[in-house]
Amino acid sequence: MSPTRRDLIKFGLLTSAAVAVPLGRGYASLAEWFLEHPVDSPPIPSFALPLRILPVLQPTSSTATTDFYDITQKVAPVQILPGFPPTTTWTYNGLVPGPTIRQQQGRDVRVRHYNTLSVPVSTHLHGGDVPATSDGHPLDLIQPGGWKEYFYPGLHPAASLWYHDHAIHDTGRNVYMGLAANYLISSAAEQALPLPKGKFDIVLAIQDKF
């Protein structure tokens, strides 16, 4: 999803115009100026697609206490807009959004991430209560060709979380390119509630891809 020449020209013109706006105009920030001067995007025909059920990642192995997962971060073509060529994306296991991981409270999870991309990455479990060594902070990078195993203890209460790239200076770009997925934690207390279950418990992810 590299920017087109047209996008770069528009951004350059807008940036120049924004810098030229006198402070006396009362704009609190460049963001406010951009909101009042929106950029028209190329028209996209209206379309409707069947609801895509995001796949759940299966453990590569399990013990009495722990589930183990493998994820490869790689380039893959993904069909986002019908009638248009596939979009080149950065993915978890070739999927955008990536595969959902389901953790049961009381069971530990270990996820090994392999980086086959050309850029450093760092995987962060957003909202997770995890050890510092598995936080995926911006400087804890997996270099191209490398790998890292993240440990997520089974002490977390039921929650709907997500995991995503957190590489320093490049988080926004990497997530926009596709490095984001859902992470669901269940507990006995949650499962006892009269909530949708099984095929009726559907994960929805809303992302801006235009």
Short mmCIF file of C-alpha atoms in Angstrom, two decimals:
data_model
loop_
_atom_site.label_atom_id
_atom_site.label_comp_id
_atom_site.label_asym_id
_atom_site.label_seq_id
_atom_site.Cartn_x
_atom_site.Cartn_y
_atom_site.Cartn_z
CA MET A 1 0.00 0.00 0.00
CA SER A 2 2.71 2.48 -1.05
CA PRO A 3 1.51 6.05 -1.68
CA THR A 4 0.97 6.98 -5.32
CA ARG A 5 2.65 9.90 -7.05
CA ARG A 6 -0.69 11.68 -6.94
CA ASP A 7 -0.92 11.18 -3.18
CA LEU A 8 2.60 12.53 -2.66
CA ILE A 9 1.92 15.58 -4.81
CA LYS A 10 -1.32 16.30 -2.93
CA PHE A 11 0.39 15.86 0.43
CA GLY A 12 3.26 18.11 -0.63
CA LEU A 13 0.91 20.85 -1.78
CA LEU A 14 -1.14 20.62 1.39
CA THR A 15 1.94 20.64 3.59
CA SER A 16 3.20 23.76 1.84
CA ALA A 17 -0.19 25.40 2.21
CA ALA A 18 -0.44 24.44 5.86
CA VAL A 19 2.97 25.88 6.66
CA ALA A 20 1.94 29.08 4.89
CA VAL A 21 -1.16 29.53 7.07
CA PRO A 22 -0.52 32.52 9.34
CA LEU A 23 -0.72 31.83 13.03
CA GLY A 24 -3.07 34.78 13.26
CA ARG A 25 -5.78 32.71 11.54
CA GLY A 26 -6.42 31.07 14.89
CA TYR A 27 -5.74 27.46 13.92
CA ALA A 28 -4.77 25.54 17.04
CA SER A 29 -2.77 23.00 15.06
CA LEU A 30 -2.02 21.68 11.61
CA ALA A 31 -4.46 18.86 12.36
CA GLU A 32 -7.27 21.40 12.72
CA TRP A 33 -6.29 23.01 9.41
CA PHE A 34 -6.38 19.65 7.63
CA LEU A 35 -9.82 18.91 9.10
CA GLU A 36 -11.13 22.15 7.62
CA HIS A 37 -9.43 21.53 4.26
CA PRO A 38 -10.10 17.85 3.47
CA VAL A 39 -8.42 16.13 0.54
CA ASP A 40 -10.65 14.40 -1.98
CA SER A 41 -9.67 10.76 -2.48
CA PRO A 42 -10.14 8.96 -5.80
CA PRO A 43 -13.73 7.67 -6.07
CA ILE A 44 -14.31 4.04 -5.13
CA PRO A 45 -17.52 2.36 -6.33
CA SER A 46 -19.88 1.18 -3.59
CA PHE A 47 -19.60 -2.52 -2.85
CA ALA A 48 -20.80 -5.13 -0.37
CA LEU A 49 -19.02 -8.30 0.69
CA PRO A 50 -20.08 -11.23 2.89
CA LEU A 51 -18.95 -10.91 6.49
CA ARG A 52 -15.53 -12.56 6.71
CA ILE A 53 -15.08 -14.66 9.85
CA LEU A 54 -11.53 -14.14 11.06
CA PRO A 55 -9.71 -17.46 11.53
CA VAL A 56 -8.57 -18.63 14.96
CA LEU A 57 -4.92 -19.67 15.16
CA GLN A 58 -4.42 -23.25 16.33
CA PRO A 59 -1.52 -24.14 18.67
CA THR A 60 1.46 -25.84 17.08
CA SER A 61 1.77 -27.82 20.33
CA SER A 62 0.39 -27.89 23.87
CA THR A 63 1.39 -29.13 27.30
CA ALA A 64 -0.62 -29.49 30.50
CA THR A 65 -0.16 -25.76 31.20
CA THR A 66 0.88 -23.99 27.99
CA ASP A 67 -0.21 -23.50 24.37
CA PHE A 68 2.51 -22.73 21.78
CA TYR A 69 1.95 -20.75 18.58
CA ASP A 70 4.08 -19.84 15.57
CA ILE A 71 3.50 -16.69 13.52
CA THR A 72 5.46 -15.64 10.43
CA GLN A 73 5.44 -11.96 9.55
CA LYS A 74 5.65 -11.79 5.77
CA VAL A 75 4.67 -9.94 2.61
CA ALA A 76 1.50 -11.27 0.98
CA PRO A 77 -1.02 -10.07 -1.63
CA VAL A 78 -4.49 -9.60 -0.10
CA GLN A 79 -7.73 -8.87 -1.94
CA ILE A 80 -9.16 -5.81 -0.17
CA LEU A 81 -11.27 -4.12 -2.85
CA PRO A 82 -13.34 -6.23 -5.25
CA GLY A 83 -12.57 -5.50 -8.88
CA PHE A 84 -9.12 -4.15 -8.08
CA PRO A 85 -5.77 -5.97 -8.11
CA PRO A 86 -4.67 -7.53 -4.80
CA THR A 87 -2.90 -5.17 -2.42
CA THR A 88 0.63 -5.90 -1.23
CA THR A 89 0.47 -6.10 2.56
CA TRP A 90 2.60 -7.03 5.56
CA THR A 91 0.88 -9.86 7.36
CA TYR A 92 0.78 -12.29 10.24
CA ASN A 93 0.71 -15.71 8.54
CA GLY A 94 -0.45 -14.18 5.25
CA LEU A 95 -3.67 -12.71 6.68
CA VAL A 96 -4.99 -9.15 7.16
CA PRO A 97 -6.13 -8.82 9.89
CA GLY A 98 -3.93 -11.58 11.26
CA PRO A 99 -5.23 -14.77 12.87
CA THR A 100 -7.08 -14.45 16.16
CA ILE A 101 -5.46 -16.02 19.22
CA ARG A 102 -7.79 -17.33 21.94
CA GLN A 103 -6.35 -17.83 25.41
CA GLN A 104 -8.13 -19.51 28.30
CA GLN A 105 -7.54 -17.98 31.72
CA GLY A 106 -5.31 -20.35 33.68
CA ARG A 107 -3.34 -21.47 30.61
CA ASP A 108 -0.09 -19.82 29.59
CA VAL A 109 0.60 -18.89 25.98
CA ARG A 110 3.92 -18.64 24.15
CA VAL A 111 3.97 -17.11 20.68
CA ARG A 112 7.07 -17.31 18.50
CA HIS A 113 7.23 -14.58 15.84
CA TYR A 114 9.46 -15.03 12.78
CA ASN A 115 10.31 -11.87 10.84
CA THR A 116 10.71 -12.44 7.09
CA LEU A 117 10.01 -8.78 6.27
CA SER A 118 12.69 -6.31 5.19
CA VAL A 119 12.13 -4.07 8.24
CA PRO A 120 12.54 -4.54 12.01
CA VAL A 121 9.35 -5.34 13.93
CA SER A 122 8.22 -5.55 17.55
CA THR A 123 4.97 -7.28 18.52
CA HIS A 124 2.95 -5.74 21.35
CA LEU A 125 -0.10 -7.28 23.07
CA HIS A 126 -2.20 -4.16 23.51
CA GLY A 127 -3.79 -4.10 26.97
CA GLY A 128 -2.04 -7.26 28.09
CA ASP A 129 -0.55 -7.70 31.57
CA VAL A 130 2.69 -9.39 30.53
CA PRO A 131 6.34 -9.53 31.65
CA ALA A 132 8.54 -6.65 30.51
CA THR A 133 10.58 -9.04 28.37
CA SER A 134 7.44 -9.89 26.38
CA ASP A 135 5.92 -6.40 26.20
CA GLY A 136 7.07 -5.72 22.65
CA HIS A 137 8.19 -2.19 23.47
CA PRO A 138 9.34 0.03 20.57
CA LEU A 139 13.04 -0.74 20.97
CA ASP A 140 12.68 -4.50 21.48
CA LEU A 141 13.08 -5.18 17.78
CA ILE A 142 13.10 -8.41 15.82
CA GLN A 143 15.50 -7.78 12.96
CA PRO A 144 14.82 -9.14 9.45
CA GLY A 145 15.51 -12.87 9.48
CA GLY A 146 15.23 -13.06 13.27
CA TRP A 147 12.65 -14.39 15.71
CA LYS A 148 11.45 -13.88 19.28
CA GLU A 149 9.21 -15.84 21.64
CA TYR A 150 6.67 -13.88 23.69
CA PHE A 151 5.27 -15.22 26.96
CA TYR A 152 1.71 -14.36 28.01
CA PRO A 153 0.82 -15.76 31.48
CA GLY A 154 -2.64 -17.20 32.07
CA LEU A 155 -3.41 -14.83 34.95
CA HIS A 156 -5.20 -12.20 32.84
CA PRO A 157 -8.98 -11.79 33.32
CA ALA A 158 -11.30 -12.21 30.35
CA ALA A 159 -10.70 -9.46 27.81
CA SER A 160 -10.81 -8.52 24.14
CA LEU A 161 -7.29 -7.41 23.23
CA TRP A 162 -5.30 -7.07 20.04
CA TYR A 163 -1.69 -7.56 19.05
CA HIS A 164 0.13 -5.30 16.64
CA ASP A 165 3.50 -4.01 15.56
CA HIS A 166 5.16 -1.47 17.85
CA ALA A 167 8.50 -0.76 16.15
CA ILE A 168 9.92 2.64 17.03
CA HIS A 169 9.06 5.41 14.54
CA ASP A 170 7.22 2.91 12.31
CA THR A 171 4.23 1.69 14.35
CA GLY A 172 1.66 3.60 12.29
CA ARG A 173 3.07 2.49 8.96
CA ASN A 174 3.49 -1.14 9.97
CA VAL A 175 -0.03 -1.44 11.40
CA TYR A 176 -1.49 0.25 8.32
CA MET A 177 0.41 -2.22 6.15
CA GLY A 178 -1.42 -5.04 7.95
CA LEU A 179 0.39 -6.01 11.16
CA ALA A 180 -2.59 -6.18 13.52
CA ALA A 181 -4.83 -8.97 14.84
CA ASN A 182 -7.21 -9.88 17.65
CA TYR A 183 -6.34 -11.61 20.92
CA LEU A 184 -9.23 -12.90 23.06
CA ILE A 185 -8.97 -14.13 26.64
CA SER A 186 -11.81 -16.21 28.10
CA SER A 187 -12.52 -17.25 31.68
CA ALA A 188 -14.95 -19.56 33.44
CA ALA A 189 -16.81 -16.53 34.83
CA GLU A 190 -17.24 -15.05 31.36
CA GLN A 191 -18.33 -18.35 29.84
CA ALA A 192 -21.04 -18.71 32.51
CA LEU A 193 -22.70 -15.47 31.35
CA PRO A 194 -25.63 -15.57 28.89
CA LEU A 195 -23.54 -14.19 26.04
CA PRO A 196 -23.27 -15.28 22.38
CA LYS A 197 -21.05 -18.35 22.07
CA GLY A 198 -19.56 -20.52 19.38
CA LYS A 199 -20.36 -19.39 15.85
CA PHE A 200 -22.32 -16.44 17.26
CA ASP A 201 -19.26 -15.00 19.04
CA ILE A 202 -17.87 -13.04 16.09
CA VAL A 203 -14.80 -10.81 16.15
CA LEU A 204 -15.09 -7.56 14.18
CA ALA A 205 -12.10 -5.41 13.24
CA ILE A 206 -12.65 -1.98 11.70
CA GLN A 207 -9.66 -0.51 9.87
CA ASP A 208 -9.11 2.39 7.48
CA LYS A 209 -7.37 1.02 4.39
CA PHE A 210 -7.95 3.87 1.91
#
